[in-house]
Amino acid sequence: MRNWRLLVAAAALAGGGCILASGQILVSFGLENPLTVTNVTPVNRESIDLGTNSDYVEHKDNLESLADVALLGQITNNSASPVNVEVYFSATPTSFPTPDEVRAGAKKLWGPFPLAANETKIIRWDESAALIDDAARDALTAEVKADGVFTLYIIGTTGTFSFTVDNPVLVLVLDARV
Amino acid sequence: MKQRGWVALGLGLVFFAGPAAGLAPKIGAGAFGGASIPIVQDDNGTGPIYGIRVPVNLLQFLTAEPYFAHTGGGEAEETFGGIGYTRSGFEINSFGLNAAIGNVGLAPAFSVFPYAGVGSYALTRDGSDDLDEFGFQVGLGVAFSPIPALAVDARGELSVVATDRTSRKFANITVGLTYKLFGVPGAP
């Protein structure tokens, strides 16, 4: 009986130690800068390989989940019409040529982020994190825990659109054992 | 909700088990405040923490202490591409029960007391899912009574909020004042 109790105590300590040795690690991944997006096909896509990021590589094997996801940068609507910006995510390398095919074949990850005609805005971190789609975040988490190679598509919701993102950054906060 | 039930059970035992066993506990009521410093959390900043405690000195060497605490999330600041960004920190409401070895200032003498406890933690912030989690804390405090009816304490503690297989950890540094309600020499 005494040995059984010791085993339970040891297991509890081991479990506690596991959650103690963890943290929330920020990884930022810069996208093409400046990133100019128009409705002209093929649509803009960003091939991401997190394996090129040393912070990600350091913590990848101990990654449990994503604590936070955001897309940041300064975004300018080059059009005289308002537009909503959206980002789609494909877990595998893909090359959908048109916005309609992106919407049909990829998962919506972020948005809509509204821009008035010719408006320039800095995407605030809190606001950006709130625009992440829960289901897509789960899929992104699975991909980040796998090989970290995926594709992002940035498009507008209107038929014609043109906008530029300066210093675009994908920000991931890894919930990882350390 | 399950963890809240356990915490509520612990609180009930503090208030009813002692009197039922014929003990005359010393009881105080206090407030505290200080700083809560996130540990290995790149998306959270240092913020204020404050709350109330009700120490119940059941035995000479043991004090049970229900508490409620609020932590105001501090902002995390980062610069990307020359642009400064801030991420709001978590607002945290927690309640629970600490057990301290000693009297936490309810007796007149200067005291040093280790303590540990469990609590229910509710974490919220803009753009994140709300978290309602179980946690625990361990710490060390010192206390003394400048006047008979009042105790002053200072504490440092590690607070751990379990989030599935990881955790969010905080170093909390607080000072508190406890008014001795009854059962204490010098109390009204």
PDB file of N, CA and C in Angstrom, chain A residues 59-117:
ATOM      1  N   HIS A  59      11.888  25.203 -30.401  1.00  0.00           N
ATOM      2  CA  HIS A  59      10.772  24.754 -29.543  1.00  0.00           C
ATOM      3  C   HIS A  59       9.805  23.783 -30.232  1.00  0.00           C
ATOM      4  N   LYS A  60      10.032  23.518 -31.502  1.00  0.00           N
ATOM      5  CA  LYS A  60       9.071  22.725 -32.272  1.00  0.00           C
ATOM      6  C   LYS A  60       8.751  21.375 -31.628  1.00  0.00           C
ATOM      7  N   ASP A  61       9.762  20.683 -31.164  1.00  0.00           N
ATOM      8  CA  ASP A  61       9.546  19.333 -30.638  1.00  0.00           C
ATOM      9  C   ASP A  61       8.793  19.329 -29.312  1.00  0.00           C
ATOM     10  N   ASN A  62       8.752  20.466 -28.640  1.00  0.00           N
ATOM     11  CA  ASN A  62       8.067  20.547 -27.342  1.00  0.00           C
ATOM     12  C   ASN A  62       6.775  21.346 -27.423  1.00  0.00           C
ATOM     13  N   LEU A  63       6.323  21.589 -28.643  1.00  0.00           N
ATOM     14  CA  LEU A  63       5.148  22.426 -28.842  1.00  0.00           C
ATOM     15  C   LEU A  63       3.861  21.683 -28.469  1.00  0.00           C
ATOM     16  N   GLU A  64       3.017  22.308 -27.668  1.00  0.00           N
ATOM     17  CA  GLU A  64       1.733  21.720 -27.287  1.00  0.00           C
ATOM     18  C   GLU A  64       0.570  22.360 -28.039  1.00  0.00           C
ATOM     19  N   SER A  65       0.600  23.683 -28.194  1.00  0.00           N
ATOM     20  CA  SER A  65      -0.492  24.363 -28.898  1.00  0.00           C
ATOM     21  C   SER A  65      -0.044  25.782 -29.250  1.00  0.00           C
ATOM     22  N   LEU A  66      -0.940  26.520 -29.912  1.00  0.00           N
ATOM     23  CA  LEU A  66      -0.674  27.931 -30.193  1.00  0.00           C
ATOM     24  C   LEU A  66      -1.472  28.764 -29.202  1.00  0.00           C
ATOM     25  N   ALA A  67      -0.791  29.566 -28.407  1.00  0.00           N
ATOM     26  CA  ALA A  67      -1.476  30.401 -27.422  1.00  0.00           C
ATOM     27  C   ALA A  67      -2.050  31.656 -28.063  1.00  0.00           C
ATOM     28  N   ASP A  68      -1.473  32.098 -29.164  1.00  0.00           N
ATOM     29  CA  ASP A  68      -1.923  33.328 -29.786  1.00  0.00           C
ATOM     30  C   ASP A  68      -1.443  33.360 -31.234  1.00  0.00           C
ATOM     31  N   VAL A  69      -2.286  33.897 -32.108  1.00  0.00           N
ATOM     32  CA  VAL A  69      -1.932  34.038 -33.521  1.00  0.00           C
ATOM     33  C   VAL A  69      -2.370  35.423 -33.976  1.00  0.00           C
ATOM     34  N   ALA A  70      -1.528  36.111 -34.743  1.00  0.00           N
ATOM     35  CA  ALA A  70      -1.911  37.430 -35.266  1.00  0.00           C
ATOM     36  C   ALA A  70      -1.119  37.729 -36.530  1.00  0.00           C
ATOM     37  N   LEU A  71      -1.721  38.552 -37.380  1.00  0.00           N
ATOM     38  CA  LEU A  71      -1.032  39.091 -38.545  1.00  0.00           C
ATOM     39  C   LEU A  71      -0.910  40.593 -38.339  1.00  0.00           C
ATOM     40  N   LEU A  72       0.309  41.107 -38.443  1.00  0.00           N
ATOM     41  CA  LEU A  72       0.533  42.524 -38.149  1.00  0.00           C
ATOM     42  C   LEU A  72       1.176  43.212 -39.355  1.00  0.00           C
ATOM     43  N   GLY A  73       1.090  44.517 -39.352  1.00  0.00           N
ATOM     44  CA  GLY A  73       1.685  45.312 -40.417  1.00  0.00           C
ATOM     45  C   GLY A  73       0.889  46.587 -40.617  1.00  0.00           C
ATOM     46  N   GLN A  74       1.366  47.389 -41.555  1.00  0.00           N
ATOM     47  CA  GLN A  74       0.621  48.604 -41.916  1.00  0.00           C
ATOM     48  C   GLN A  74       0.011  48.377 -43.283  1.00  0.00           C
ATOM     49  N   ILE A  75      -1.274  48.579 -43.394  1.00  0.00           N
ATOM     50  CA  ILE A  75      -1.981  48.200 -44.605  1.00  0.00           C
ATOM     51  C   ILE A  75      -2.643  49.428 -45.230  1.00  0.00           C
ATOM     52  N   THR A  76      -2.497  49.540 -46.536  1.00  0.00           N
ATOM     53  CA  THR A  76      -3.021  50.698 -47.269  1.00  0.00           C
ATOM     54  C   THR A  76      -3.927  50.219 -48.395  1.00  0.00           C
ATOM     55  N   ASN A  77      -5.117  50.763 -48.429  1.00  0.00           N
ATOM     56  CA  ASN A  77      -6.032  50.469 -49.533  1.00  0.00           C
ATOM     57  C   ASN A  77      -5.683  51.401 -50.695  1.00  0.00           C
ATOM     58  N   ASN A  78      -5.219  50.837 -51.807  1.00  0.00           N
ATOM     59  CA  ASN A  78      -4.824  51.655 -52.959  1.00  0.00           C
ATOM     60  C   ASN A  78      -5.996  51.979 -53.859  1.00  0.00           C
ATOM     61  N   SER A  79      -7.179  51.554 -53.457  1.00  0.00           N
ATOM     62  CA  SER A  79      -8.354  51.707 -54.308  1.00  0.00           C
ATOM     63  C   SER A  79      -9.275  52.797 -53.755  1.00  0.00           C
ATOM     64  N   ALA A  80     -10.078  53.355 -54.619  1.00  0.00           N
ATOM     65  CA  ALA A  80     -11.055  54.363 -54.208  1.00  0.00           C
ATOM     66  C   ALA A  80     -12.328  53.723 -53.674  1.00  0.00           C
ATOM     67  N   SER A  81     -12.318  52.399 -53.561  1.00  0.00           N
ATOM     68  CA  SER A  81     -13.481  51.690 -53.002  1.00  0.00           C
ATOM     69  C   SER A  81     -13.072  50.988 -51.708  1.00  0.00           C
ATOM     70  N   PRO A  82     -13.992  50.884 -50.739  1.00  0.00           N
ATOM     71  CA  PRO A  82     -13.650  50.142 -49.517  1.00  0.00           C
ATOM     72  C   PRO A  82     -13.439  48.664 -49.798  1.00  0.00           C
ATOM     73  N   VAL A  83     -12.693  48.031 -48.935  1.00  0.00           N
ATOM     74  CA  VAL A  83     -12.424  46.598 -49.126  1.00  0.00           C
ATOM     75  C   VAL A  83     -12.280  45.927 -47.760  1.00  0.00           C
ATOM     76  N   ASN A  84     -12.655  44.669 -47.689  1.00  0.00           N
ATOM     77  CA  ASN A  84     -12.372  43.836 -46.517  1.00  0.00           C
ATOM     78  C   ASN A  84     -11.244  42.873 -46.882  1.00  0.00           C
ATOM     79  N   VAL A  85     -10.229  42.847 -46.055  1.00  0.00           N
ATOM     80  CA  VAL A  85      -9.070  41.983 -46.316  1.00  0.00           C
ATOM     81  C   VAL A  85      -9.242  40.669 -45.560  1.00  0.00           C
ATOM     82  N   GLU A  86      -8.948  39.583 -46.235  1.00  0.00           N
ATOM     83  CA  GLU A  86      -9.024  38.258 -45.603  1.00  0.00           C
ATOM     84  C   GLU A  86      -7.755  37.472 -45.912  1.00  0.00           C
ATOM     85  N   VAL A  87      -7.421  36.569 -45.016  1.00  0.00           N
ATOM     86  CA  VAL A  87      -6.262  35.687 -45.216  1.00  0.00           C
ATOM     87  C   VAL A  87      -6.752  34.244 -45.138  1.00  0.00           C
ATOM     88  N   TYR A  88      -6.344  33.456 -46.096  1.00  0.00           N
ATOM     89  CA  TYR A  88      -6.707  32.040 -46.138  1.00  0.00           C
ATOM     90  C   TYR A  88      -5.452  31.193 -45.934  1.00  0.00           C
ATOM     91  N   PHE A  89      -5.698  29.984 -45.462  1.00  0.00           N
ATOM     92  CA  PHE A  89      -4.593  29.117 -45.069  1.00  0.00           C
ATOM     93  C   PHE A  89      -4.758  27.749 -45.726  1.00  0.00           C
ATOM     94  N   SER A  90      -3.683  27.250 -46.274  1.00  0.00           N
ATOM     95  CA  SER A  90      -3.661  25.908 -46.857  1.00  0.00           C
ATOM     96  C   SER A  90      -2.528  25.130 -46.197  1.00  0.00           C
ATOM     97  N   ALA A  91      -2.868  23.967 -45.643  1.00  0.00           N
ATOM     98  CA  ALA A  91      -1.876  23.225 -44.864  1.00  0.00           C
ATOM     99  C   ALA A  91      -0.781  22.629 -45.735  1.00  0.00           C
ATOM    100  N   THR A  92      -1.052  22.520 -47.025  1.00  0.00           N
ATOM    101  CA  THR A  92      -0.047  21.972 -47.935  1.00  0.00           C
ATOM    102  C   THR A  92       0.316  23.040 -48.960  1.00  0.00           C
ATOM    103  N   PRO A  93       1.470  22.916 -49.583  1.00  0.00           N
ATOM    104  CA  PRO A  93       1.811  23.879 -50.640  1.00  0.00           C
ATOM    105  C   PRO A  93       0.790  23.812 -51.777  1.00  0.00           C
ATOM    106  N   THR A  94       0.123  24.906 -52.044  1.00  0.00           N
ATOM    107  CA  THR A  94      -0.895  24.961 -53.091  1.00  0.00           C
ATOM    108  C   THR A  94      -0.672  26.217 -53.912  1.00  0.00           C
ATOM    109  N   SER A  95      -1.369  26.321 -55.029  1.00  0.00           N
ATOM    110  CA  SER A  95      -1.269  27.538 -55.856  1.00  0.00           C
ATOM    111  C   SER A  95      -2.614  27.796 -56.512  1.00  0.00           C
ATOM    112  N   PHE A  96      -3.590  28.157 -55.696  1.00  0.00           N
ATOM    113  CA  PHE A  96      -4.902  28.505 -56.240  1.00  0.00           C
ATOM    114  C   PHE A  96      -4.770  29.823 -57.005  1.00  0.00           C
ATOM    115  N   PRO A  97      -5.230  29.868 -58.265  1.00  0.00           N
ATOM    116  CA  PRO A  97      -4.960  31.075 -59.070  1.00  0.00           C
ATOM    117  C   PRO A  97      -5.942  32.226 -58.832  1.00  0.00           C
ATOM    118  N   THR A  98      -7.181  31.936 -58.413  1.00  0.00           N
ATOM    119  CA  THR A  98      -8.171  33.018 -58.322  1.00  0.00           C
ATOM    120  C   THR A  98      -8.725  33.100 -56.902  1.00  0.00           C
ATOM    121  N   PRO A  99      -9.258  34.277 -56.543  1.00  0.00           N
ATOM    122  CA  PRO A  99      -9.855  34.409 -55.214  1.00  0.00           C
ATOM    123  C   PRO A  99     -10.966  33.390 -54.957  1.00  0.00           C
ATOM    124  N   ASP A 100     -11.793  33.112 -55.963  1.00  0.00           N
ATOM    125  CA  ASP A 100     -12.866  32.133 -55.761  1.00  0.00           C
ATOM    126  C   ASP A 100     -12.306  30.747 -55.457  1.00  0.00           C
ATOM    127  N   GLU A 101     -11.237  30.378 -56.121  1.00  0.00           N
ATOM    128  CA  GLU A 101     -10.634  29.062 -55.858  1.00  0.00           C
ATOM    129  C   GLU A 101      -9.958  29.028 -54.481  1.00  0.00           C
ATOM    130  N   VAL A 102      -9.420  30.169 -54.072  1.00  0.00           N
ATOM    131  CA  VAL A 102      -8.847  30.238 -52.724  1.00  0.00           C
ATOM    132  C   VAL A 102      -9.951  29.993 -51.707  1.00  0.00           C
ATOM    133  N   ARG A 103     -11.081  30.701 -51.871  1.00  0.00           N
ATOM    134  CA  ARG A 103     -12.187  30.558 -50.903  1.00  0.00           C
ATOM    135  C   ARG A 103     -12.709  29.121 -50.880  1.00  0.00           C
ATOM    136  N   ALA A 104     -12.704  28.470 -52.043  1.00  0.00           N
ATOM    137  CA  ALA A 104     -13.237  27.107 -52.124  1.00  0.00           C
ATOM    138  C   ALA A 104     -12.249  26.066 -51.598  1.00  0.00           C
ATOM    139  N   GLY A 105     -10.961  26.325 -51.792  1.00  0.00           N
ATOM    140  CA  GLY A 105      -9.988  25.263 -51.504  1.00  0.00           C
ATOM    141  C   GLY A 105      -9.166  25.447 -50.244  1.00  0.00           C
ATOM    142  N   ALA A 106      -9.179  26.658 -49.676  1.00  0.00           N
ATOM    143  CA  ALA A 106      -8.373  26.909 -48.468  1.00  0.00           C
ATOM    144  C   ALA A 106      -9.298  27.285 -47.316  1.00  0.00           C
ATOM    145  N   LYS A 107      -8.725  27.334 -46.125  1.00  0.00           N
ATOM    146  CA  LYS A 107      -9.512  27.686 -44.931  1.00  0.00           C
ATOM    147  C   LYS A 107      -9.302  29.169 -44.619  1.00  0.00           C
ATOM    148  N   LYS A 108     -10.403  29.824 -44.301  1.00  0.00           N
ATOM    149  CA  LYS A 108     -10.268  31.232 -43.914  1.00  0.00           C
ATOM    150  C   LYS A 108      -9.624  31.303 -42.528  1.00  0.00           C
ATOM    151  N   LEU A 109      -8.481  31.971 -42.452  1.00  0.00           N
ATOM    152  CA  LEU A 109      -7.739  32.054 -41.187  1.00  0.00           C
ATOM    153  C   LEU A 109      -7.986  33.362 -40.457  1.00  0.00           C
ATOM    154  N   TRP A 110      -8.144  34.459 -41.210  1.00  0.00           N
ATOM    155  CA  TRP A 110      -8.136  35.778 -40.574  1.00  0.00           C
ATOM    156  C   TRP A 110      -9.023  36.738 -41.362  1.00  0.00           C
ATOM    157  N   GLY A 111      -9.704  37.591 -40.647  1.00  0.00           N
ATOM    158  CA  GLY A 111     -10.489  38.629 -41.288  1.00  0.00           C
ATOM    159  C   GLY A 111     -11.975  38.458 -41.003  1.00  0.00           C
ATOM    160  N   PRO A 112     -12.775  39.355 -41.553  1.00  0.00           N
ATOM    161  CA  PRO A 112     -12.415  40.443 -42.468  1.00  0.00           C
ATOM    162  C   PRO A 112     -11.864  41.661 -41.729  1.00  0.00           C
ATOM    163  N   PHE A 113     -10.861  42.277 -42.347  1.00  0.00           N
ATOM    164  CA  PHE A 113     -10.281  43.511 -41.803  1.00  0.00           C
ATOM    165  C   PHE A 113     -10.718  44.636 -42.734  1.00  0.00           C
ATOM    166  N   PRO A 114     -11.565  45.554 -42.249  1.00  0.00           N
ATOM    167  CA  PRO A 114     -12.148  46.566 -43.153  1.00  0.00           C
ATOM    168  C   PRO A 114     -11.210  47.757 -43.381  1.00  0.00           C
ATOM    169  N   LEU A 115     -11.166  48.196 -44.616  1.00  0.00           N
ATOM    170  CA  LEU A 115     -10.414  49.400 -44.988  1.00  0.00           C
ATOM    171  C   LEU A 115     -11.326  50.297 -45.802  1.00  0.00           C
ATOM    172  N   ALA A 116     -11.376  51.575 -45.435  1.00  0.00           N
ATOM    173  CA  ALA A 116     -12.129  52.534 -46.248  1.00  0.00           C
ATOM    174  C   ALA A 116     -11.312  52.872 -47.497  1.00  0.00           C
ATOM    175  N   ALA A 117     -11.922  53.593 -48.388  1.00  0.00           N
ATOM    176  CA  ALA A 117     -11.238  53.982 -49.631  1.00  0.00           C
ATOM    177  C   ALA A 117      -9.948  54.728 -49.307  1.00  0.00           C
TER     178      ALA A 117
END
